[in-house]
CSV table of C-alpha atoms and ligand atoms in Angstrom, one decimal:
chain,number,residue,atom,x,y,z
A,378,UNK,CA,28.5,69.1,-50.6
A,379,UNK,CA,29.0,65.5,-50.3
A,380,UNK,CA,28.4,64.3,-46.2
A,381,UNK,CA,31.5,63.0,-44.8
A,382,UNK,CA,32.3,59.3,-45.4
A,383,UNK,CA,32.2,57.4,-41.9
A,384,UNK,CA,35.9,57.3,-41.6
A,385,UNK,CA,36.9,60.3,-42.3
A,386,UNK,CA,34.2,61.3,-39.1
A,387,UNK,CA,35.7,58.8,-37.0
A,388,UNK,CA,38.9,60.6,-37.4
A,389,UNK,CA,37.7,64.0,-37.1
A,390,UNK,CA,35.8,63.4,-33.8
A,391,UNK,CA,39.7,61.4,-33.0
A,392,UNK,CA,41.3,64.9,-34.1
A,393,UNK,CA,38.9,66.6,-31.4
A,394,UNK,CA,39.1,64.7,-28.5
A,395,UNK,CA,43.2,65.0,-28.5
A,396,UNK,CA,42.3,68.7,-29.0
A,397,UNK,CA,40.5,68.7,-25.9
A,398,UNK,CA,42.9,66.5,-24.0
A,399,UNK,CA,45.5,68.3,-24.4
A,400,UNK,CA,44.2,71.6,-23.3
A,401,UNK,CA,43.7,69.6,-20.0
A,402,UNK,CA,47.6,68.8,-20.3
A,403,UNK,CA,49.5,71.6,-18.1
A,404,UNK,CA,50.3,74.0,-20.8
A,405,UNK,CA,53.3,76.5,-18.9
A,406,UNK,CA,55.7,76.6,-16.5
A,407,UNK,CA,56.7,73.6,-14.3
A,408,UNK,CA,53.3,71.8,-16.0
A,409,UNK,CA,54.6,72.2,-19.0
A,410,UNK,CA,54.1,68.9,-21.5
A,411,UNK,CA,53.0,66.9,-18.1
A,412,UNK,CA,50.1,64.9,-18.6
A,413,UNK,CA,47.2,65.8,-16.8
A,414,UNK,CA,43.6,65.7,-17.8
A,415,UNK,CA,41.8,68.0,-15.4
A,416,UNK,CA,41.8,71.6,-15.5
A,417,UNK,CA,42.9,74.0,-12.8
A,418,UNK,CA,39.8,74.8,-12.4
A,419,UNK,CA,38.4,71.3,-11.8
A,420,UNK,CA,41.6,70.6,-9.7
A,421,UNK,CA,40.3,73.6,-7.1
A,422,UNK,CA,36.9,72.5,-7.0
A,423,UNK,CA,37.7,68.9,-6.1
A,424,UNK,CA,39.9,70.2,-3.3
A,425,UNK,CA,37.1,72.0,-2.1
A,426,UNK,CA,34.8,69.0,-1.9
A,427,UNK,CA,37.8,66.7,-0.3
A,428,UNK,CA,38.9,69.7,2.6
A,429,UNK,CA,35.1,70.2,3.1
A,430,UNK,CA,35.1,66.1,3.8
A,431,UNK,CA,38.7,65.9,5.2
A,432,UNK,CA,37.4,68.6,8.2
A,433,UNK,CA,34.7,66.5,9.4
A,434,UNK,CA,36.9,62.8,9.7
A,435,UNK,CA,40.1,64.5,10.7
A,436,UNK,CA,40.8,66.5,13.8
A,437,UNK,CA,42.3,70.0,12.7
A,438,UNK,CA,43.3,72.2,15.2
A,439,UNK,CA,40.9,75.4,15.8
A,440,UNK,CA,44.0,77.1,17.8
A,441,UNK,CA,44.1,80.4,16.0
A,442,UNK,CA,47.8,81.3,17.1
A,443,UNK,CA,48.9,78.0,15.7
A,444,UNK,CA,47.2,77.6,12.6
A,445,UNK,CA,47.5,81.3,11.8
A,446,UNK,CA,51.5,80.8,12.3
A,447,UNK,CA,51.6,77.9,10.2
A,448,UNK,CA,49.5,79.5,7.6
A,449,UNK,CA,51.6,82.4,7.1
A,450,UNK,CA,54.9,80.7,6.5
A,451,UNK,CA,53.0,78.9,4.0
A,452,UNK,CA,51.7,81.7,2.1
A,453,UNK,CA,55.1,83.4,2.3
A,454,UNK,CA,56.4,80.4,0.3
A,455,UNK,CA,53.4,80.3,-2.0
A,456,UNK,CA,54.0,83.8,-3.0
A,457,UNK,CA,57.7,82.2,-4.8
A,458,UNK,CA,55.5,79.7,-6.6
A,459,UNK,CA,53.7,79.8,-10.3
A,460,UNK,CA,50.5,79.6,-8.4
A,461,UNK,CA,50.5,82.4,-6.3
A,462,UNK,CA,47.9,83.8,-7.8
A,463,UNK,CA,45.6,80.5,-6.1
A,464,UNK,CA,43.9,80.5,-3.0
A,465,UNK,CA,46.0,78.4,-0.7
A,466,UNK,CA,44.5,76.8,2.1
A,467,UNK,CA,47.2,75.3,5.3
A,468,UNK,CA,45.8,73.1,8.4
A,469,UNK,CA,47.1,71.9,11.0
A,470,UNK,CA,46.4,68.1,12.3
A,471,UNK,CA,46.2,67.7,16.1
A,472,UNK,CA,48.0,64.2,15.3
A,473,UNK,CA,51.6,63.6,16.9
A,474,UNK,CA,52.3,60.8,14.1
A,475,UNK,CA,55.3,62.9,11.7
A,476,UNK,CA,53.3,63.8,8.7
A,477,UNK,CA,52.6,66.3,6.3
A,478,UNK,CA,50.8,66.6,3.4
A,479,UNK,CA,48.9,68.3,0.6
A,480,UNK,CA,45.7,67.0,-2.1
A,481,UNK,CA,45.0,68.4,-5.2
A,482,UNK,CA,43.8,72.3,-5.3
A,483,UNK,CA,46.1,74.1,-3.0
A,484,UNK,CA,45.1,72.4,0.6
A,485,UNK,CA,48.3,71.8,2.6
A,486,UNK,CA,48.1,69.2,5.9
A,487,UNK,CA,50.6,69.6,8.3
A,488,UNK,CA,50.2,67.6,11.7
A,489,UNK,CA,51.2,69.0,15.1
A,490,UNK,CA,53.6,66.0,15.7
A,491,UNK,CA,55.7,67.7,12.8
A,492,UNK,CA,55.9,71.1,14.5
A,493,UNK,CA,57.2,69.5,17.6
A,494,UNK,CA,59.7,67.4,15.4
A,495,UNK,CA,60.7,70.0,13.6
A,496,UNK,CA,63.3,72.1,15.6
A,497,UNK,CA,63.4,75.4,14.0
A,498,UNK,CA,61.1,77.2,11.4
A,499,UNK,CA,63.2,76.4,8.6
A,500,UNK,CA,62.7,72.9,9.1
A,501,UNK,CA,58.9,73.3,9.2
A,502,UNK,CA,59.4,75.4,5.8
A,503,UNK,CA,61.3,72.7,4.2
A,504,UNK,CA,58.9,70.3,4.6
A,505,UNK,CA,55.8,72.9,3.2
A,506,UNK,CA,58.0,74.4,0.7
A,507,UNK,CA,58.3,70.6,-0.5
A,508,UNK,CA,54.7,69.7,-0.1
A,509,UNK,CA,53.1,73.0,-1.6
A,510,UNK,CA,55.6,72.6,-4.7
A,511,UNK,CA,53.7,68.7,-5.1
A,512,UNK,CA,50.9,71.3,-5.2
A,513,UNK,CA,52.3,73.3,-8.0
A,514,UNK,CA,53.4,70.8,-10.2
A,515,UNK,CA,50.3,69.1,-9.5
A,516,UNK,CA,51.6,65.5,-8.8
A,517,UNK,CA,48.6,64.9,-7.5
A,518,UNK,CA,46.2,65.3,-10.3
A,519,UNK,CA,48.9,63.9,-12.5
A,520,UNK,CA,48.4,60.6,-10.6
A,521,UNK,CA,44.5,60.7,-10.6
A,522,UNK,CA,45.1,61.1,-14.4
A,523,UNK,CA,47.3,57.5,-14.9
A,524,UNK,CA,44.8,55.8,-12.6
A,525,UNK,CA,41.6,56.9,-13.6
A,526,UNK,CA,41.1,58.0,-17.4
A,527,UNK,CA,39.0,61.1,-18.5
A,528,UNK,CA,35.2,59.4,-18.0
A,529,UNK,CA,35.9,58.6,-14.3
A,530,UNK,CA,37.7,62.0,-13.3
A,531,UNK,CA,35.0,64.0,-15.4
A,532,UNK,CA,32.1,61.7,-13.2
A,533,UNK,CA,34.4,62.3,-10.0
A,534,UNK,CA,34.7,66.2,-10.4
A,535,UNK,CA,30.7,66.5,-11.2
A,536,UNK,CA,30.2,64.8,-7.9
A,537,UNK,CA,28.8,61.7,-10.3
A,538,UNK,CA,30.7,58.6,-9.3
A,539,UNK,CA,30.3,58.6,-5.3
A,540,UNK,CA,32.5,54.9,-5.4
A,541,UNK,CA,35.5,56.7,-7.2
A,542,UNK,CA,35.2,60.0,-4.9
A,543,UNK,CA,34.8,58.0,-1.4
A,544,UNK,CA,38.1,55.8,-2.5
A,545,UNK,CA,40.1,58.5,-2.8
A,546,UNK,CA,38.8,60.0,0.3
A,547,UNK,CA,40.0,57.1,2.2
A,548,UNK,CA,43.2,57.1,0.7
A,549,UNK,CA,43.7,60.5,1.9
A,550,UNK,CA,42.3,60.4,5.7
A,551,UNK,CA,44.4,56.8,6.5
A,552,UNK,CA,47.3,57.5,4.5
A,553,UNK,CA,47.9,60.7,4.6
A,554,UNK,CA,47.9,61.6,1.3
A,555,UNK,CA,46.8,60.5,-2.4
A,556,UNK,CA,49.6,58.0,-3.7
A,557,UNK,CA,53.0,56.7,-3.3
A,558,UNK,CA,55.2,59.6,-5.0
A,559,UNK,CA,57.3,58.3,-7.9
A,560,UNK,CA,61.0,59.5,-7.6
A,561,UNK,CA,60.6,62.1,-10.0
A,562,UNK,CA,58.1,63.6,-8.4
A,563,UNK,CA,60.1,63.8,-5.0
A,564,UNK,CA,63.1,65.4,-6.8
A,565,UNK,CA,60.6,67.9,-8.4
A,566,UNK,CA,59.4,69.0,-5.6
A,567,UNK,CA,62.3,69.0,-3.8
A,568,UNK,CA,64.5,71.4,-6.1
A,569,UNK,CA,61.2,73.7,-6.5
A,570,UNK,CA,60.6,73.7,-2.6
A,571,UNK,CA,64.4,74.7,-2.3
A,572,UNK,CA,64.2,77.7,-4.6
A,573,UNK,CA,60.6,78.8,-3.3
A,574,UNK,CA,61.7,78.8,0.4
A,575,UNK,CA,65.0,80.3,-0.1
A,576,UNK,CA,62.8,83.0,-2.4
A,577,UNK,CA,60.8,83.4,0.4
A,578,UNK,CA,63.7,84.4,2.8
A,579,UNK,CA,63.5,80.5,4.8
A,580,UNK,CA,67.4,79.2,5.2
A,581,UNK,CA,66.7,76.4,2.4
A,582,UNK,CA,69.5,74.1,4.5
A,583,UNK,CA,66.2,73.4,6.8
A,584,UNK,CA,65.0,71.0,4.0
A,585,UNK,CA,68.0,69.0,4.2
A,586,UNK,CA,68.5,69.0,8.3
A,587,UNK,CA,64.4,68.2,8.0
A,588,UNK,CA,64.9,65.2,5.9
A,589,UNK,CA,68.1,64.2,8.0
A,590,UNK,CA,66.0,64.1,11.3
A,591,UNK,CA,62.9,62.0,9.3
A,592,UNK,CA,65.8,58.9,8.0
A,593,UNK,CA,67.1,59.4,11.7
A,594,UNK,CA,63.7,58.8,13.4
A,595,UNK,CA,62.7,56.1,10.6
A,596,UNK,CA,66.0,54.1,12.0
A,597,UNK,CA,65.0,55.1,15.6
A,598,UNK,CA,61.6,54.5,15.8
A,599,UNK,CA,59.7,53.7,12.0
A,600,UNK,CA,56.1,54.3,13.2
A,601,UNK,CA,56.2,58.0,13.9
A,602,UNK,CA,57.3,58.4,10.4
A,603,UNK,CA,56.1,55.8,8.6
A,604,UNK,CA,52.9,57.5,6.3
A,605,UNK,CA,55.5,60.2,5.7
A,606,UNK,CA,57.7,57.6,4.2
A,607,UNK,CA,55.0,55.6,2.3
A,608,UNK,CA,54.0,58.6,0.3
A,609,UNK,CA,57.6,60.5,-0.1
A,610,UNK,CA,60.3,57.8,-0.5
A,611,UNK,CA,63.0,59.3,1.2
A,612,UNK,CA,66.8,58.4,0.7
A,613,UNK,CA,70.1,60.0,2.0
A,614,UNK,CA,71.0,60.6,-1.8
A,615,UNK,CA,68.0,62.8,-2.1
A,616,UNK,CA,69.4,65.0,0.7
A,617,UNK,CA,72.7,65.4,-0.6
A,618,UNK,CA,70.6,66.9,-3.9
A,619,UNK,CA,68.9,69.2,-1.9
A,620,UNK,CA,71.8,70.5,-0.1
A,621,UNK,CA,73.7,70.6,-3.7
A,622,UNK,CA,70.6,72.8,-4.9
A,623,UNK,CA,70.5,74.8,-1.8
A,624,UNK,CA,74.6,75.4,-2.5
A,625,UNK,CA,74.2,76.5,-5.9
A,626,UNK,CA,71.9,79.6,-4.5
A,627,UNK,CA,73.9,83.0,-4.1
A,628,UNK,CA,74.5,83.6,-0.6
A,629,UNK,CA,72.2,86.0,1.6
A,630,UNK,CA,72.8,87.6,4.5
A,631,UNK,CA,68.6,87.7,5.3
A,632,UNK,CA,67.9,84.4,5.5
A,633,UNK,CA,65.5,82.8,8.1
A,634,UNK,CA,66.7,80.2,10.2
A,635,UNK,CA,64.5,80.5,13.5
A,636,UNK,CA,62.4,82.8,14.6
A,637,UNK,CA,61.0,83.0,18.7
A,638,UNK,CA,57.1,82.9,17.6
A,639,UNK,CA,57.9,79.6,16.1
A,640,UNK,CA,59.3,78.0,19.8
A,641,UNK,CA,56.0,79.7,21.2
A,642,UNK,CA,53.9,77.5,19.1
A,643,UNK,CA,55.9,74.3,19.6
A,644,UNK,CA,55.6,75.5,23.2
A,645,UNK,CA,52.1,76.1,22.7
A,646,UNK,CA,50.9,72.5,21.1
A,647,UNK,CA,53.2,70.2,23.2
A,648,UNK,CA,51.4,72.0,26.3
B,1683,LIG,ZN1,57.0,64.3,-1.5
């Protein structure tokens, strides 16, 4: 057998590297056709590494009753999501600036000054549903993807390419977050936090009276929202979509709106 002539080897190894790009390329679901070059399974470890980082800078709360609140509305919501089957991981922030917000493999932020903004449980779901579901349709890693290229996010997962890792560290402990959410992405999550929290038995209105509250504090008094609103651009034409999504649910009789352990923990952390 004749040896392959150079070209046609160029074009072969071509044939395989698309091949195993696009198995990094989210393959079902919400993912589906998105590009993304990391694997689930890279995703989770890099969270890992970031939470394990993002513990010592930042200064989560060790208040059982709080965090233990918080973390079960999140996993009811989670359980309404394509990656229920993940280990999901919520915080809470002792920080009173208005924030919330979640990095790549399941970790979810949410700071106390939220909880005390957030006047019934509801609203505090509408603003998880919509971070987790940046989670689920791994916005995230999609924007690590654009930015970076396969060689640096291969280096940055195998702990390789300590310049890379530490920037995006940064990013996350003074901003809040990763990146500056494209429109898209925001409506994404938005329609996909409606139908998980409304799934979940959460009065899916709260996303909309949430979002109402955060463009009347950013008129009021822009600081306390402000790394919100540099990562989730926020517009009154986005809550009239979520309140259209949340109409075109059927009605139920069940749904969540407040609940009294939730006023204990606001209670609890403004004490
Ligand atoms: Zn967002």
């Amino acid at each position: 057998m004749k040896p392959f002539p150079r070209a046609h080897f160029t074009v072969v190894m071509a044939l395989l590297l698309a091949l195993a790009l696009g198995s990094g390329c989210g393959s079902a679901g919400v993912n589906k056709g998105d590009f993304n070059l990391m694997s689930l399974q890279d995703e989770w470890a890099l969270g890992q590494k970031l939470a394990a980082d993002i513990e010592r800078q930042l200064p989560l709360s060790q208040d059982q009753a709080v965090v233990g609140y918080v973390n079960q509305v999140g996993q009811r919501i989670v359980r309404h999501t394509e990656m229920a089957q993940m280990p999901w991981t919520f915080h809470v922030v002792n920080d009173p600036a208005i924030n919330a917000f979640a990095i790549p493999g399941g970790h979810v932020y949410v700071n106390t000054g939220l909880i005390a903004a957030a006047d019934s449980v509801s609203e505090l779901a509408g603003v998880m549903a919509h971070e987790i579901n940046h989670g689920v349709a791994r916005h995230s890693t999609e924007q690590l993807s654009k930015a970076y290229g396969l060689e640096i996010l291969a280096s940055l997962v195998l702990g390789q390419n300590p310049a890379a890792y530490q920037t995006i560290l940064a990013q996350i402990i003074g901003g809040g977050a990763l990146a500056r959410f494209s429109r898209d992405a925001e409506n994404e999550a938005d329609v996909l936090g409606v139908r998980s929290m409304y799934q979940a038995g959460y009065d899916p209105r709260g996303m909309a009276s949430m979002f109402e509250e955060l463009l009347s504090r950013e008129k009021r008094s822009p600081s306390s929202v402000q790394r919100f609103f540099s990562t989730h651009p926020l517009t009154a034409d986005r809550i009239t979509k979520v309140m259209a999504e949340a109409q075109k649910l059927p009605a139920r009789g069940d749904l969540i709106t407040d609940d009294p352990n939730y006023q204990a923990i606001r209670r609890q952390i403004s004490s």
